[in-house]
mmCIF file of C-alpha atoms in Angstrom:
data_model
loop_
_atom_site.group_PDB
_atom_site.id
_atom_site.type_symbol
_atom_site.label_atom_id
_atom_site.label_comp_id
_atom_site.label_asym_id
_atom_site.label_seq_id
_atom_site.Cartn_x
_atom_site.Cartn_y
_atom_site.Cartn_z
ATOM 1 C CA MET A 9 -7.832 9.547 35.795
ATOM 2 C CA GLN A 10 -11.412 10.464 37.386
ATOM 3 C CA ALA A 11 -12.841 12.416 34.178
ATOM 4 C CA THR A 12 -11.848 9.667 32.448
ATOM 5 C CA LEU A 13 -13.968 7.180 33.980
ATOM 6 C CA ALA A 14 -16.848 9.462 34.897
ATOM 7 C CA ALA A 15 -16.965 10.006 30.729
ATOM 8 C CA LEU A 16 -17.043 6.314 30.079
ATOM 9 C CA TYR A 17 -18.773 5.151 32.546
ATOM 10 C CA PRO A 18 -22.984 5.298 31.225
ATOM 11 C CA TRP A 19 -21.723 2.645 28.090
ATOM 12 C CA LEU A 20 -20.188 1.250 30.674
ATOM 13 C CA LYS A 21 -22.743 0.205 33.152
ATOM 14 C CA SER A 22 -25.455 -0.816 31.188
ATOM 15 C CA GLY A 23 -23.485 -4.259 30.781
ATOM 16 C CA HIS A 24 -24.633 -5.125 27.160
ATOM 17 C CA ILE A 25 -20.718 -4.166 26.178
ATOM 18 C CA ILE A 26 -18.281 -6.442 26.409
ATOM 19 C CA PHE A 27 -14.418 -5.347 26.443
ATOM 20 C CA MET A 28 -11.956 -7.512 24.986
ATOM 21 C CA VAL A 29 -7.981 -6.996 25.466
ATOM 22 C CA PHE A 30 -6.025 -8.702 22.306
ATOM 23 C CA TRP A 31 -2.506 -9.032 21.554
ATOM 24 C CA MET A 32 -1.830 -10.615 18.313
ATOM 25 C CA ALA A 33 1.257 -12.370 18.258
ATOM 26 C CA GLY A 34 1.587 -14.594 14.609
ATOM 27 C CA LEU A 35 -1.229 -15.770 14.111
ATOM 28 C CA PHE A 36 -2.414 -16.288 18.060
ATOM 29 C CA MET A 37 -4.210 -14.205 20.336
ATOM 30 C CA LEU A 38 -3.212 -14.179 24.471
ATOM 31 C CA PRO A 39 -5.734 -14.784 26.587
ATOM 32 C CA ARG A 40 -7.201 -11.046 27.799
ATOM 33 C CA GLN A 41 -6.929 -12.320 31.003
ATOM 34 C CA MET A 42 -3.459 -10.551 30.870
ATOM 35 C CA LEU A 43 -4.909 -7.386 31.673
ATOM 36 C CA TYR A 44 -6.981 -8.834 35.068
ATOM 37 C CA CYS A 45 -3.450 -9.185 36.326
ATOM 38 C CA ALA A 46 -3.336 -4.829 37.392
ATOM 39 C CA GLY A 47 -6.095 -5.660 39.114
ATOM 40 C CA THR A 48 -8.826 -4.234 36.814
ATOM 41 C CA ALA A 49 -12.878 -5.503 36.232
ATOM 42 C CA PRO A 50 -13.806 -7.333 32.916
ATOM 43 C CA GLY A 51 -15.441 -4.604 30.500
ATOM 44 C CA SER A 52 -14.254 -2.085 33.027
ATOM 45 C CA ALA A 53 -13.419 1.754 32.334
ATOM 46 C CA GLU A 54 -10.132 1.744 33.814
ATOM 47 C CA GLU A 55 -8.922 -2.478 31.500
ATOM 48 C CA ALA A 56 -9.890 0.389 28.448
ATOM 49 C CA LEU A 57 -7.522 2.832 30.312
ATOM 50 C CA TRP A 58 -5.065 0.048 31.138
ATOM 51 C CA ALA A 59 -5.328 -1.246 26.898
ATOM 52 C CA ASP A 60 -4.709 2.472 25.705
ATOM 53 C CA ARG A 61 -1.278 2.652 27.962
ATOM 54 C CA MET A 62 -0.097 -0.399 26.978
ATOM 55 C CA GLY A 63 -0.678 0.321 23.086
ATOM 56 C CA LYS A 64 -3.042 -2.537 23.021
ATOM 57 C CA PRO A 65 -6.749 -2.571 20.227
ATOM 58 C CA ILE A 66 -9.460 -2.653 22.118
ATOM 59 C CA LEU A 67 -12.873 -4.891 20.909
ATOM 60 C CA VAL A 68 -16.244 -3.892 21.509
ATOM 61 C CA GLU A 69 -19.386 -6.201 21.288
ATOM 62 C CA GLY A 70 -22.708 -5.995 21.440
ATOM 63 C CA PRO A 71 -26.102 -5.258 20.213
ATOM 64 C CA ALA A 72 -27.440 -2.565 18.157
ATOM 65 C CA GLY A 73 -27.603 0.704 19.529
ATOM 66 C CA VAL A 74 -25.892 0.003 22.862
ATOM 67 C CA GLY A 75 -23.347 2.193 22.070
ATOM 68 C CA LYS A 76 -20.319 1.006 20.898
ATOM 69 C CA THR A 77 -19.182 4.003 18.794
ATOM 70 C CA GLU A 78 -20.428 6.488 20.969
ATOM 71 C CA LEU A 79 -18.029 4.587 23.827
ATOM 72 C CA ALA A 80 -15.397 4.963 21.521
ATOM 73 C CA LYS A 81 -16.129 8.698 20.656
ATOM 74 C CA ALA A 82 -15.853 9.655 24.147
ATOM 75 C CA LEU A 83 -13.098 7.503 24.969
ATOM 76 C CA ALA A 84 -11.431 9.308 22.588
ATOM 77 C CA GLN A 85 -12.396 12.530 23.321
ATOM 78 C CA ALA A 86 -11.839 11.368 27.404
ATOM 79 C CA LEU A 87 -7.947 10.391 26.349
ATOM 80 C CA ASP A 88 -7.390 13.629 24.136
ATOM 81 C CA ARG A 89 -6.584 11.958 20.521
ATOM 82 C CA GLY A 90 -8.111 12.004 17.483
ATOM 83 C CA PHE A 91 -11.829 10.139 16.471
ATOM 84 C CA ILE A 92 -10.916 8.299 12.980
ATOM 85 C CA ARG A 93 -13.550 6.306 11.610
ATOM 86 C CA LEU A 94 -13.896 3.213 9.150
ATOM 87 C CA GLN A 95 -17.035 1.975 8.015
ATOM 88 C CA CYS A 96 -17.087 -1.963 6.918
ATOM 89 C CA TYR A 97 -19.265 -3.297 4.253
ATOM 90 C CA GLU A 98 -19.107 -5.689 1.966
ATOM 91 C CA GLY A 99 -16.783 -4.629 -0.848
ATOM 92 C CA LEU A 100 -15.052 -2.963 1.241
ATOM 93 C CA ASP A 101 -10.940 -2.777 -0.132
ATOM 94 C CA GLU A 102 -7.656 -2.426 1.203
ATOM 95 C CA ALA A 103 -7.322 0.472 -2.040
ATOM 96 C CA LYS A 104 -10.982 2.236 -0.111
ATOM 97 C CA ALA A 105 -9.361 1.934 3.345
ATOM 98 C CA LEU A 106 -6.022 2.715 2.725
ATOM 99 C CA TYR A 107 -6.175 5.977 0.453
ATOM 100 C CA GLU A 108 -7.225 6.759 -2.882
ATOM 101 C CA TRP A 109 -5.270 9.037 -5.449
ATOM 102 C CA GLU A 110 -6.415 12.263 -7.283
ATOM 103 C CA TYR A 111 -6.222 11.213 -10.807
ATOM 104 C CA ALA A 112 -8.497 14.191 -12.173
ATOM 105 C CA LYS A 113 -5.776 16.701 -9.638
ATOM 106 C CA GLN A 114 -2.834 14.734 -11.402
ATOM 107 C CA LEU A 115 -4.341 14.857 -14.666
ATOM 108 C CA LEU A 116 -4.699 18.663 -14.073
ATOM 109 C CA TYR A 117 -1.690 19.320 -13.312
ATOM 110 C CA THR A 118 0.093 17.462 -16.300
ATOM 111 C CA GLN A 119 -2.832 20.063 -18.281
ATOM 112 C CA LEU A 120 -1.166 23.091 -17.073
ATOM 113 C CA LEU A 121 2.671 22.318 -17.326
ATOM 114 C CA LYS A 122 1.955 20.862 -21.287
ATOM 115 C CA ASP A 123 4.490 23.670 -21.120
ATOM 116 C CA LYS A 124 6.913 22.947 -19.043
ATOM 117 C CA ILE A 125 6.854 19.253 -19.722
ATOM 118 C CA GLY A 126 7.386 20.894 -24.422
ATOM 119 C CA GLU A 127 10.546 22.973 -22.788
ATOM 120 C CA LEU A 128 11.901 19.870 -20.994
ATOM 121 C CA THR A 129 11.962 17.145 -23.983
ATOM 122 C CA GLN A 130 13.068 19.569 -26.418
ATOM 123 C CA GLY A 131 15.714 18.785 -28.465
ATOM 124 C CA THR A 132 15.533 15.417 -27.472
ATOM 125 C CA ALA A 133 16.625 12.897 -30.291
ATOM 126 C CA THR A 134 14.759 9.411 -29.152
ATOM 127 C CA LEU A 135 11.065 9.112 -26.950
ATOM 128 C CA ALA A 136 14.172 7.002 -24.400
ATOM 129 C CA GLU A 137 16.092 10.327 -23.974
ATOM 130 C CA ALA A 138 12.844 12.124 -23.704
ATOM 131 C CA ALA A 139 11.239 9.818 -21.201
ATOM 132 C CA ASP A 140 15.001 9.428 -19.547
ATOM 133 C CA ARG A 141 14.650 13.556 -18.754
ATOM 134 C CA LEU A 142 10.749 13.290 -17.693
ATOM 135 C CA ALA A 143 11.731 10.474 -14.977
ATOM 136 C CA SER A 144 14.075 12.897 -13.451
ATOM 137 C CA GLY A 145 11.024 15.127 -12.642
ATOM 138 C CA ASP A 146 8.242 12.518 -12.013
ATOM 139 C CA ALA A 147 7.769 13.071 -8.651
ATOM 140 C CA VAL A 148 5.861 15.807 -9.157
ATOM 141 C CA PHE A 149 3.249 13.899 -10.916
ATOM 142 C CA PHE A 150 3.227 10.875 -8.016
ATOM 143 C CA SER A 151 3.719 12.864 -4.860
ATOM 144 C CA GLU A 152 1.756 13.067 -2.061
ATOM 145 C CA ARG A 153 0.118 16.324 -3.362
ATOM 146 C CA PHE A 154 -2.543 13.513 -5.280
ATOM 147 C CA LEU A 155 -2.383 11.414 -2.397
ATOM 148 C CA LEU A 156 -5.778 11.644 -0.361
ATOM 149 C CA PRO A 157 -5.263 9.291 2.976
ATOM 150 C CA ARG A 158 -8.422 7.434 3.770
ATOM 151 C CA PRO A 159 -9.398 6.230 7.513
ATOM 152 C CA ILE A 160 -6.456 3.749 7.822
ATOM 153 C CA LEU A 161 -3.661 6.042 6.806
ATOM 154 C CA GLN A 162 -5.099 8.782 8.161
ATOM 155 C CA ALA A 163 -4.559 7.093 11.867
ATOM 156 C CA GLN A 164 -0.813 6.146 10.759
ATOM 157 C CA LEU A 165 0.302 9.768 9.965
ATOM 158 C CA SER A 166 -1.798 11.495 12.503
ATOM 159 C CA ASP A 167 1.312 14.068 13.884
ATOM 160 C CA THR A 168 -0.759 13.216 17.642
ATOM 161 C CA PRO A 169 -2.160 9.589 18.800
ATOM 162 C CA ALA A 170 -5.494 9.113 16.988
ATOM 163 C CA LEU A 171 -8.048 6.494 18.000
ATOM 164 C CA LEU A 172 -9.346 4.772 15.087
ATOM 165 C CA LEU A 173 -12.299 3.022 14.809
ATOM 166 C CA VAL A 174 -13.261 0.045 12.553
ATOM 167 C CA ASP A 175 -17.118 -0.412 12.539
ATOM 168 C CA GLU A 176 -19.114 -3.094 11.686
ATOM 169 C CA ILE A 177 -16.009 -5.528 10.543
ATOM 170 C CA ASP A 178 -18.543 -8.137 10.670
ATOM 171 C CA LYS A 179 -19.526 -7.089 7.811
ATOM 172 C CA ALA A 180 -16.089 -6.888 5.757
ATOM 173 C CA ASP A 181 -15.000 -9.836 3.136
ATOM 174 C CA PRO A 182 -12.175 -12.205 5.173
ATOM 175 C CA GLU A 183 -9.858 -10.598 3.001
ATOM 176 C CA PHE A 184 -9.915 -6.964 4.399
ATOM 177 C CA GLU A 185 -9.686 -8.656 7.819
ATOM 178 C CA ALA A 186 -6.594 -10.513 6.930
ATOM 179 C CA PHE A 187 -5.423 -7.124 5.290
ATOM 180 C CA LEU A 188 -6.436 -5.434 8.876
ATOM 181 C CA LEU A 189 -4.545 -8.228 10.527
ATOM 182 C CA GLU A 190 -1.242 -7.157 8.741
ATOM 183 C CA VAL A 191 -1.769 -3.393 9.011
#
């Protein structure tokens, strides 16, 4: 624990960074003083570690250039976690934050398997019958092999715990902020 605190100390000692640990319970945010019961000081490295142990998110605020992103990187390294960054901007939507669908790869597979598709539908009398035969193998064309995870899905699907940095959330649209609360 001392090594972790030492790694975080340079970003905390300036006093320009404020930690806020919060719990979402419906639409209400429970007071962060609940964390202070453990004997930690506001904005301390201990607070960050307690939040991690309790599985709670941390909101880090401060002016530009004080090291908020570097603090997140140091915390991920100190806790031996993967680091995933979601850069927010105006116009960012759920699809861009969750995943992308690789249409070109899907189309390539379709072209490569065109002969097999022809064999599968050979001898069908109606379009409905051909569609039913194709539907039995649709998992080939609509599967995770064409799914390109973006930061939020990467963090959720990670085999090991990961630190997800949602950077510059103030630049995101209100709809996207509401989406993040649902995730």
